Amino acid sequence: MMKAVIGAILEDSFLSSGYVNLEAREIVQSTVRREKINPRGTKPELLETLTKTLKEVFDNVPDPQELVVGLGILGPCDYESGVFQGNDLARFGSLHDVDLKQEISSALNIPKSSVRLVNDSVCFLRGEVFGGAVRSYSKSIGITLGAGLGSAIYEFNKVRDANYFRTPFKSGTAEDLLSVAWLTRQFYERTGIPARTILEMKMHDRPAVLEEVFDLFGHNLAEFLIQVSLDERPEAIIVGGHMQASNKLFFDKVITKVHAAGISIPILRTYLGEKATILGAASIWSES
């Protein structure tokens, strides 16, 4: 019997999930669900959102088969046993010591062995390697931009967390200069207007300021990608994350600056978007 694979990714404030056809290496669009989730929620609230969303996806699988689940989740977590070990109450700490494999298997009435967990930081690149823009490269780097800086490296047929967020860069770390927090702080320093998100920055209609801070952001990103390229020598770099909608404000300038530095490898923007993480979580079932 063929497996029906559900890929899911639990991020800072959203749970995304969908049915993945492993043979075609594609997500069945009609099954995709994206639910708001409160990382500070109680254990019952978080588990209800998780299991309810997975059930909704399974109910929309075209021809229900043997169900298996691949879930991407942040650490610390014992990915083998399925026990979540994080205790930060702002980041799903209510799930501390919860056996997520058991909770999912009980809710969906499937064996515990039919649930696998993977670190969320590698899911984006896993998806792009499995069925996306870097499928043909033997070594690639994935970068996700958003509330923080995510990163992963693919080589020797494996994807691993690169942990670039803590890499020394300029006056601090890479994440200090390559995050939404940096952008909103720069916006505030120039306008005196507090903003928590890029959307809020755009709503204040200060196009000249937006252009200035995104130019600086793009300059920082280009310098960082040059540094990474020289250190790791990848065949390609792909960039995704929740800042994708703002790519037009900086991405072309990043490519120009990187190539002007003599780095000729492709600097790609994801076309799978958030679906890459769903595909990446599900792809853990392609390894057996």
Coordinates of N, CA and C in Angstrom, one line a residue, residues 61-275:
V61 N -7.2 14.2 1.5 CA -6.3 13.4 0.7 C -7.2 12.7 -0.3
P62 N -6.9 12.8 -1.6 CA -7.7 12.3 -2.7 C -8.2 10.8 -2.5
D63 N -7.2 9.9 -2.3 CA -7.5 8.5 -2.1 C -6.8 8.1 -0.8
P64 N -7.5 8.1 0.4 CA -6.9 7.8 1.6 C -6.1 6.5 1.6
Q65 N -4.9 6.5 2.0 CA -4.0 5.3 2.0 C -3.4 5.2 3.4
E66 N -2.3 4.5 3.5 CA -1.6 4.4 4.7 C -1.0 5.7 5.1
L67 N -1.5 6.3 6.2 CA -1.1 7.7 6.6 C 0.2 7.7 7.4
V68 N 1.1 8.6 6.9 CA 2.3 8.9 7.7 C 2.5 10.4 7.8
V69 N 3.2 10.9 8.8 CA 3.3 12.3 9.0 C 4.8 12.7 9.2
G70 N 5.2 13.8 8.6 CA 6.5 14.4 8.8 C 6.3 15.8 9.4
L71 N 6.7 16.0 10.6 CA 6.5 17.3 11.3 C 7.8 18.0 11.5
G72 N 8.0 19.3 11.0 CA 9.1 20.1 11.3 C 8.8 21.0 12.5
I73 N 9.7 21.0 13.5 CA 9.5 21.7 14.7 C 10.8 22.2 15.2
L74 N 10.8 23.4 15.9 CA 12.0 23.9 16.4 C 12.6 23.1 17.6
G75 N 13.8 23.2 17.9 CA 14.4 22.6 19.0 C 14.4 23.5 20.2
P76 N 14.8 23.0 21.4 CA 15.3 21.6 21.6 C 14.2 20.5 21.6
C77 N 14.5 19.4 20.9 CA 13.6 18.3 20.8 C 14.4 17.1 20.6
D78 N 13.9 16.0 21.2 CA 14.5 14.7 20.9 C 13.7 14.2 19.7
Y79 N 14.3 14.4 18.5 CA 13.6 14.1 17.2 C 13.3 12.6 17.1
E80 N 14.2 11.8 17.6 CA 14.0 10.3 17.5 C 12.8 9.9 18.3
S81 N 12.8 10.3 19.6 CA 11.7 9.8 20.5 C 10.4 10.6 20.3
G82 N 10.6 11.8 19.8 CA 9.4 12.7 19.6 C 9.1 13.6 20.8
V83 N 9.9 13.6 21.8 CA 9.6 14.4 23.0 C 10.2 15.8 22.9
F84 N 9.3 16.8 23.0 CA 9.7 18.2 22.9 C 10.3 18.6 24.2
Q85 N 11.5 19.3 24.1 CA 12.3 19.6 25.3 C 12.4 21.1 25.5
G86 N 11.8 21.9 24.7 CA 11.8 23.3 24.9 C 11.0 23.8 26.1
N87 N 11.5 24.7 26.8 CA 10.7 25.2 28.0 C 10.5 26.7 28.0
D88 N 10.8 27.4 26.8 CA 10.6 28.8 26.7 C 9.1 29.0 26.4
L89 N 8.4 29.6 27.4 CA 6.9 29.7 27.3 C 6.5 30.6 26.2
A90 N 7.4 31.4 25.6 CA 7.1 32.2 24.5 C 7.2 31.4 23.2
R91 N 7.8 30.2 23.2 CA 8.0 29.4 22.0 C 7.6 28.0 22.3
F92 N 6.3 27.8 22.5 CA 5.8 26.5 22.7 C 6.3 25.7 23.9
G93 N 6.7 26.5 24.9 CA 7.1 25.9 26.2 C 6.1 25.0 26.9
S94 N 4.8 25.3 26.6 CA 3.8 24.5 27.2 C 3.8 23.0 26.8
L95 N 4.6 22.8 25.7 CA 4.7 21.4 25.2 C 5.9 20.7 25.8
H96 N 6.6 21.3 26.8 CA 7.7 20.7 27.4 C 7.4 19.3 27.9
D97 N 8.3 18.3 27.5 CA 8.2 16.9 27.9 C 7.0 16.2 27.3
V98 N 6.3 16.8 26.3 CA 5.2 16.1 25.6 C 5.8 15.3 24.5
D99 N 5.3 14.0 24.4 CA 5.7 13.1 23.3 C 4.8 13.4 22.1
L100 N 5.3 14.2 21.2 CA 4.5 14.7 20.1 C 4.1 13.5 19.1
K101 N 5.0 12.6 19.0 CA 4.7 11.4 18.1 C 3.5 10.7 18.7
Q102 N 3.5 10.5 20.0 CA 2.4 9.8 20.6 C 1.1 10.6 20.5
E103 N 1.1 11.9 20.7 CA -0.1 12.7 20.6 C -0.7 12.7 19.2
I104 N 0.2 12.8 18.2 CA -0.3 12.8 16.8 C -0.8 11.4 16.5
S105 N -0.1 10.4 16.9 CA -0.6 9.0 16.5 C -1.9 8.7 17.2
S106 N -2.1 9.1 18.4 CA -3.4 8.9 19.1 C -4.5 9.6 18.4
A107 N -4.2 10.9 18.1 CA -5.3 11.7 17.5 C -5.7 11.3 16.1
L108 N -4.7 10.7 15.3 CA -5.0 10.3 13.9 C -5.2 8.8 13.8
N109 N -5.1 8.1 15.0 CA -5.3 6.7 15.0 C -4.4 6.0 14.0
I110 N -3.1 6.3 14.2 CA -2.1 5.7 13.3 C -0.9 5.2 14.3
P111 N -0.1 4.3 13.9 CA 1.0 3.9 14.7 C 2.0 5.0 15.0
K112 N 2.6 5.0 16.2 CA 3.6 6.0 16.5 C 4.7 6.0 15.6
S113 N 5.0 4.8 15.0 CA 6.1 4.7 14.1 C 5.8 5.4 12.7
S114 N 4.6 5.8 12.6 CA 4.2 6.5 11.3 C 4.3 8.0 11.5
V115 N 4.9 8.5 12.5 CA 5.2 9.9 12.8 C 6.7 10.1 12.9
R116 N 7.2 11.1 12.1 CA 8.6 11.4 12.2 C 8.7 12.9 12.4
L117 N 9.7 13.3 13.2 CA 10.0 14.7 13.4 C 11.3 15.1 12.8
V118 N 11.4 16.4 12.4 CA 12.7 16.9 11.9 C 12.8 18.4 12.3
N119 N 14.1 18.8 12.4 CA 14.3 20.2 12.9 C 13.8 21.2 11.8
D120 N 13.0 22.2 12.3 CA 12.4 23.1 11.4 C 13.3 23.9 10.5
S121 N 14.5 24.2 11.1 CA 15.5 25.0 10.4 C 16.0 24.4 9.1
V122 N 15.9 23.1 8.9 CA 16.4 22.5 7.7 C 15.3 22.2 6.7
C123 N 14.0 22.4 7.1 CA 12.9 22.0 6.2 C 12.8 22.8 4.9
F124 N 13.1 24.1 5.0 CA 13.1 24.9 3.8 C 14.1 24.4 2.7
L125 N 15.3 24.1 3.1 CA 16.3 23.6 2.1 C 16.0 22.2 1.7
R126 N 15.5 21.4 2.7 CA 15.1 20.0 2.3 C 14.1 20.0 1.2
G127 N 13.1 20.9 1.3 CA 12.0 21.0 0.3 C 12.6 21.5 -1.0
E128 N 13.5 22.5 -1.0 CA 14.0 23.0 -2.3 C 14.9 22.0 -2.9
V129 N 15.6 21.2 -2.1 CA 16.4 20.1 -2.7 C 15.6 19.0 -3.2
F130 N 14.5 18.6 -2.5 CA 13.7 17.5 -2.9 C 12.8 17.8 -4.1
G131 N 12.2 19.0 -4.2 CA 11.4 19.2 -5.3 C 11.4 20.7 -5.8
G132 N 12.4 21.4 -5.5 CA 12.5 22.8 -5.8 C 13.6 23.2 -6.7
A133 N 14.1 24.5 -6.5 CA 15.0 25.1 -7.4 C 16.5 24.6 -7.3
V134 N 16.8 23.9 -6.2 CA 18.2 23.5 -6.1 C 18.3 21.9 -6.1
R135 N 17.3 21.3 -6.8 CA 17.3 19.9 -6.9 C 18.5 19.3 -7.6
S136 N 19.1 20.1 -8.6 CA 20.1 19.5 -9.4 C 21.5 19.8 -8.9
Y137 N 21.6 20.5 -7.7 CA 23.0 20.8 -7.2 C 23.4 19.8 -6.1
S138 N 24.7 19.6 -6.1 CA 25.2 18.6 -5.1 C 25.6 19.3 -3.8
K139 N 25.8 20.6 -3.8 CA 26.0 21.4 -2.6 C 25.3 22.7 -2.7
S140 N 24.4 23.0 -1.8 CA 23.7 24.3 -1.8 C 23.5 24.8 -0.4
I141 N 23.2 26.0 -0.3 CA 22.9 26.7 1.0 C 21.5 27.3 0.9
G142 N 20.7 27.1 2.0 CA 19.4 27.7 2.1 C 19.4 28.8 3.2
I143 N 18.9 29.9 2.9 CA 18.8 31.0 3.9 C 17.3 31.4 4.0
T144 N 16.8 31.5 5.2 CA 15.4 32.1 5.4 C 15.5 33.4 6.2
L145 N 14.8 34.4 5.7 CA 14.8 35.7 6.3 C 13.4 36.0 6.9
G146 N 13.4 36.4 8.2 CA 12.1 36.7 8.8 C 12.4 37.3 10.2
A147 N 11.7 36.8 11.2 CA 11.9 37.2 12.6 C 13.3 36.9 13.0
G148 N 13.9 35.8 12.5 CA 15.3 35.5 12.7 C 15.9 35.1 11.4
L149 N 17.1 34.6 11.5 CA 17.9 34.1 10.3 C 18.0 32.6 10.4
G150 N 17.4 31.9 9.4 CA 17.5 30.5 9.3 C 18.5 30.1 8.3
S151 N 19.1 28.9 8.4 CA 20.1 28.6 7.5 C 20.4 27.1 7.5
A152 N 20.7 26.5 6.3 CA 21.0 25.1 6.3 C 22.0 24.8 5.1
I153 N 22.7 23.7 5.1 CA 23.6 23.4 4.1 C 23.2 22.0 3.6
Y154 N 23.2 21.8 2.3 CA 23.0 20.5 1.7 C 24.3 20.0 1.0
E155 N 24.9 18.9 1.5 CA 26.0 18.2 0.8 C 26.1 16.8 1.3
F156 N 26.7 16.0 0.4 CA 26.8 14.5 0.7 C 25.4 13.9 0.9
N157 N 24.4 14.4 0.2 CA 23.0 13.9 0.2 C 22.4 14.1 1.5
K158 N 22.8 15.1 2.3 CA 22.2 15.4 3.6 C 22.0 16.9 3.8
V159 N 21.0 17.2 4.5 CA 20.8 18.6 4.9 C 21.0 18.8 6.4
R160 N 21.8 19.8 6.8 CA 22.1 20.0 8.2 C 21.9 21.5 8.5
D161 N 21.6 21.8 9.7 CA 21.5 23.1 10.2 C 22.8 23.8 10.2
A162 N 22.9 25.0 9.5 CA 24.2 25.8 9.4 C 24.4 26.7 10.6
N163 N 23.3 27.0 11.4 CA 23.4 27.9 12.5 C 24.1 29.2 12.2
Y164 N 23.8 29.8 11.1 CA 24.5 31.1 10.7 C 24.0 32.2 11.5
F165 N 22.8 32.1 12.2 CA 22.3 33.2 13.0 C 23.3 33.7 14.0
R166 N 24.2 32.8 14.5 CA 25.1 33.3 15.5 C 26.5 33.5 14.9
T167 N 26.7 33.5 13.6 CA 28.0 33.8 13.0 C 28.4 35.2 13.2
P168 N 29.6 35.5 13.7 CA 30.1 36.9 13.9 C 30.0 37.6 12.5
F169 N 29.4 38.8 12.5 CA 29.2 39.6 11.3 C 29.2 41.0 11.7
K170 N 30.1 41.8 11.1 CA 30.3 43.2 11.4 C 30.3 43.4 12.9
S171 N 29.4 44.2 13.4 CA 29.5 44.6 14.9 C 28.8 43.6 15.8
G172 N 28.2 42.6 15.2 CA 27.5 41.6 16.1 C 27.4 40.2 15.5
T173 N 26.2 39.7 15.3 CA 26.0 38.4 14.7 C 25.2 38.6 13.4
A174 N 25.2 37.6 12.6 CA 24.4 37.7 11.3 C 23.0 38.1 11.5
E175 N 22.4 37.4 12.6 CA 21.0 37.6 12.8 C 20.7 39.1 13.3
D176 N 21.7 39.7 13.9 CA 21.5 41.1 14.4 C 21.2 42.0 13.2
L177 N 21.8 41.7 12.1 CA 21.7 42.6 10.9 C 20.8 42.1 9.8
L178 N 20.3 40.9 10.0 CA 19.5 40.3 8.9 C 18.2 39.7 9.4
S179 N 17.4 40.6 10.0 CA 16.1 40.2 10.6 C 15.1 41.3 10.5
V180 N 13.9 41.0 10.7 CA 12.8 42.0 10.7 C 13.1 43.0 11.8
A181 N 13.6 42.6 13.0 CA 13.9 43.5 14.1 C 14.9 44.6 13.7
W182 N 15.9 44.2 12.9 CA 16.8 45.2 12.4 C 16.1 46.2 11.6
L183 N 15.3 45.8 10.6 CA 14.6 46.7 9.7 C 13.7 47.6 10.5
T184 N 12.9 47.1 11.4 CA 12.0 48.0 12.1 C 12.7 49.0 13.0
R185 N 13.9 48.6 13.6 CA 14.6 49.5 14.4 C 15.2 50.6 13.5
Q186 N 15.7 50.3 12.3 CA 16.2 51.3 11.4 C 15.1 52.3 11.0
F187 N 13.9 51.7 10.8 CA 12.7 52.6 10.4 C 12.4 53.5 11.5
Y188 N 12.4 53.0 12.7 CA 12.1 53.9 13.9 C 13.1 55.0 14.1
E189 N 14.4 54.6 13.9 CA 15.5 55.6 14.1 C 15.3 56.8 13.1
R190 N 14.8 56.5 11.9 CA 14.6 57.5 10.9 C 13.3 58.3 10.9
T191 N 12.3 57.7 11.5 CA 11.0 58.3 11.5 C 10.4 58.6 12.8
G192 N 10.9 57.9 13.9 CA 10.3 58.0 15.2 C 9.0 57.3 15.3
I193 N 8.7 56.5 14.2 CA 7.4 55.7 14.2 C 7.7 54.3 14.6
P194 N 7.1 53.8 15.7 CA 7.3 52.4 16.0 C 6.6 51.4 15.1
A195 N 7.2 50.4 14.7 CA 6.6 49.4 13.8 C 7.1 48.0 14.2
R196 N 6.2 47.0 14.3 CA 6.6 45.7 14.7 C 6.9 44.8 13.5
T197 N 6.3 45.1 12.4 CA 6.4 44.2 11.2 C 6.8 45.1 9.9
I198 N 7.2 44.4 8.9 CA 7.4 45.1 7.6 C 6.1 45.7 7.1
L199 N 5.0 44.9 7.3 CA 3.7 45.4 6.8 C 3.3 46.8 7.5
E200 N 3.6 46.9 8.8 CA 3.3 48.1 9.5 C 4.2 49.2 9.0
M201 N 5.5 48.9 8.6 CA 6.4 49.9 8.1 C 5.8 50.4 6.7
K202 N 5.3 49.5 5.9 CA 4.8 49.9 4.6 C 3.5 50.8 4.8
M203 N 2.7 50.5 5.8 CA 1.4 51.2 6.0 C 1.6 52.6 6.3
H204 N 2.8 53.0 6.8 CA 3.0 54.4 7.2 C 3.5 55.3 6.0
D205 N 3.5 54.7 4.8 CA 3.7 55.4 3.6 C 4.9 56.3 3.6
R206 N 6.1 55.8 3.9 CA 7.3 56.5 3.8 C 8.3 55.8 2.8
P207 N 8.0 55.9 1.5 CA 8.7 55.2 0.5 C 10.2 55.5 0.5
A208 N 10.6 56.7 0.7 CA 12.0 57.0 0.7 C 12.8 56.3 1.9
V209 N 12.1 56.3 3.0 CA 12.7 55.6 4.2 C 12.8 54.1 4.0
L210 N 11.7 53.6 3.4 CA 11.7 52.1 3.1 C 12.8 51.8 2.2
E211 N 13.0 52.6 1.1 CA 14.0 52.3 0.1 C 15.4 52.4 0.8
E212 N 15.6 53.3 1.7 CA 16.9 53.5 2.3 C 17.2 52.3 3.2
V213 N 16.3 51.9 4.1 CA 16.6 50.8 5.0 C 16.7 49.4 4.3
F214 N 15.9 49.2 3.2 CA 16.0 48.0 2.5 C 17.3 48.0 1.6
D215 N 17.8 49.1 1.2 CA 19.1 49.2 0.5 C 20.2 48.7 1.5
L216 N 20.1 49.2 2.7 CA 21.1 48.9 3.7 C 21.0 47.4 4.0
F217 N 19.8 46.9 4.2 CA 19.5 45.5 4.4 C 20.1 44.6 3.3
G218 N 19.8 45.0 2.1 CA 20.4 44.3 0.9 C 21.9 44.3 0.9
H219 N 22.5 45.4 1.3 CA 23.9 45.5 1.3 C 24.5 44.5 2.3
N220 N 23.9 44.5 3.5 CA 24.3 43.6 4.6 C 24.2 42.1 4.1
L221 N 23.0 41.8 3.5 CA 22.8 40.4 3.0 C 23.8 40.0 2.0
A222 N 24.1 40.9 1.0 CA 25.0 40.6 0.0 C 26.4 40.3 0.6
E223 N 26.8 41.2 1.5 CA 28.1 41.0 2.2 C 28.2 39.6 2.9
F224 N 27.1 39.3 3.5 CA 27.0 38.0 4.3 C 27.1 36.8 3.3
L225 N 26.4 36.9 2.2 CA 26.4 35.8 1.2 C 27.7 35.7 0.6
I226 N 28.4 36.8 0.4 CA 29.8 36.7 -0.1 C 30.7 36.0 0.9
Q227 N 30.6 36.3 2.1 CA 31.3 35.6 3.2 C 31.0 34.1 3.2
V228 N 29.8 33.8 3.2 CA 29.4 32.4 3.2 C 29.9 31.6 2.0
S229 N 29.8 32.3 0.8 CA 30.2 31.6 -0.4 C 31.7 31.3 -0.4
L230 N 32.5 32.3 0.1 CA 33.9 32.0 0.1 C 34.3 31.0 1.2
D231 N 33.5 30.9 2.3 CA 33.8 29.9 3.3 C 33.4 28.5 2.9
E232 N 32.2 28.4 2.2 CA 31.6 27.0 2.0 C 31.7 26.5 0.6
R233 N 31.9 27.5 -0.4 CA 32.0 27.1 -1.8 C 30.8 26.3 -2.3
P234 N 29.6 26.8 -2.1 CA 28.4 26.0 -2.6 C 28.2 26.2 -4.1
E235 N 27.4 25.4 -4.7 CA 27.1 25.6 -6.1 C 26.0 26.5 -6.3
A236 N 25.2 26.7 -5.3 CA 24.0 27.7 -5.4 C 23.6 28.1 -4.0
I237 N 23.0 29.2 -3.9 CA 22.3 29.7 -2.6 C 20.9 30.0 -3.0
I238 N 20.0 29.6 -2.1 CA 18.6 29.9 -2.3 C 18.0 30.6 -1.1
V239 N 17.2 31.6 -1.3 CA 16.8 32.5 -0.2 C 15.2 32.4 -0.1
G240 N 14.7 32.2 1.1 CA 13.3 32.2 1.2 C 12.9 32.9 2.6
G241 N 11.8 32.4 3.2 CA 11.4 33.0 4.4 C 10.2 34.0 4.3
H242 N 9.8 34.5 5.4 CA 8.6 35.4 5.5 C 8.8 36.7 4.9
M243 N 10.0 37.1 4.5 CA 10.3 38.4 3.9 C 10.1 38.3 2.3
Q244 N 9.7 37.2 1.8 CA 9.6 36.9 0.4 C 8.8 38.0 -0.3
A245 N 7.7 38.5 0.3 CA 6.9 39.5 -0.3 C 7.6 40.9 -0.5
S246 N 8.7 41.0 0.2 CA 9.5 42.3 0.1 C 10.8 42.1 -0.8
N247 N 10.9 41.0 -1.5 CA 12.1 40.7 -2.3 C 12.4 41.8 -3.3
K248 N 11.3 42.4 -3.9 CA 11.5 43.4 -4.9 C 12.2 44.6 -4.4
L249 N 12.2 44.8 -3.1 CA 12.9 46.0 -2.5 C 14.4 45.8 -2.4
F250 N 14.9 44.6 -2.5 CA 16.3 44.5 -2.3 C 17.0 43.3 -3.0
F251 N 16.2 42.3 -3.5 CA 16.9 41.1 -4.0 C 17.8 41.3 -5.2
D252 N 17.3 42.0 -6.2 CA 18.1 42.2 -7.4 C 19.4 42.9 -7.1
K253 N 19.4 43.9 -6.2 CA 20.6 44.6 -5.8 C 21.6 43.6 -5.1
V254 N 21.0 42.7 -4.3 CA 21.9 41.7 -3.6 C 22.6 40.8 -4.7
I255 N 21.9 40.3 -5.7 CA 22.5 39.5 -6.7 C 23.6 40.3 -7.4
T256 N 23.3 41.5 -7.8 CA 24.3 42.4 -8.5 C 25.6 42.5 -7.7
K257 N 25.4 42.8 -6.4 CA 26.6 43.0 -5.5 C 27.4 41.7 -5.3
V258 N 26.7 40.6 -5.1 CA 27.4 39.3 -5.0 C 28.2 39.0 -6.2
H259 N 27.6 39.2 -7.4 CA 28.3 38.8 -8.6 C 29.4 39.8 -8.9
A260 N 29.2 41.1 -8.5 CA 30.3 42.1 -8.7 C 31.5 41.7 -7.9
A261 N 31.3 40.9 -6.8 CA 32.5 40.5 -6.0 C 33.2 39.3 -6.5
G262 N 32.8 38.9 -7.7 CA 33.4 37.7 -8.3 C 32.8 36.4 -8.0
I263 N 31.7 36.4 -7.3 CA 31.0 35.2 -6.9 C 29.9 34.9 -8.0
S264 N 30.2 33.9 -8.8 CA 29.3 33.7 -10.0 C 28.2 32.6 -9.8
I265 N 28.1 32.0 -8.7 CA 27.1 31.0 -8.5 C 25.7 31.6 -8.5
P266 N 24.7 30.8 -8.8 CA 23.3 31.4 -8.8 C 22.9 31.7 -7.4
I267 N 22.3 32.9 -7.2 CA 21.6 33.4 -6.0 C 20.1 33.4 -6.3
L268 N 19.4 32.4 -5.8 CA 18.1 32.1 -6.2 C 17.1 32.5 -5.1
R269 N 15.9 33.0 -5.6 CA 14.8 33.2 -4.7 C 13.8 32.0 -4.8
T270 N 13.3 31.6 -3.7 CA 12.4 30.4 -3.8 C 11.1 30.7 -4.6
Y271 N 10.7 29.7 -5.4 CA 9.4 29.8 -6.0 C 8.4 28.9 -5.3
L272 N 8.9 28.0 -4.5 CA 7.9 27.2 -3.7 C 7.4 28.0 -2.5
G273 N 8.1 29.0 -2.0 CA 7.7 29.8 -0.9 C 7.5 28.9 0.4
E274 N 6.5 29.2 1.1 CA 6.3 28.5 2.4 C 6.0 27.0 2.1
K275 N 5.6 26.6 0.9 CA 5.4 25.2 0.6 C 6.7 24.4 0.7

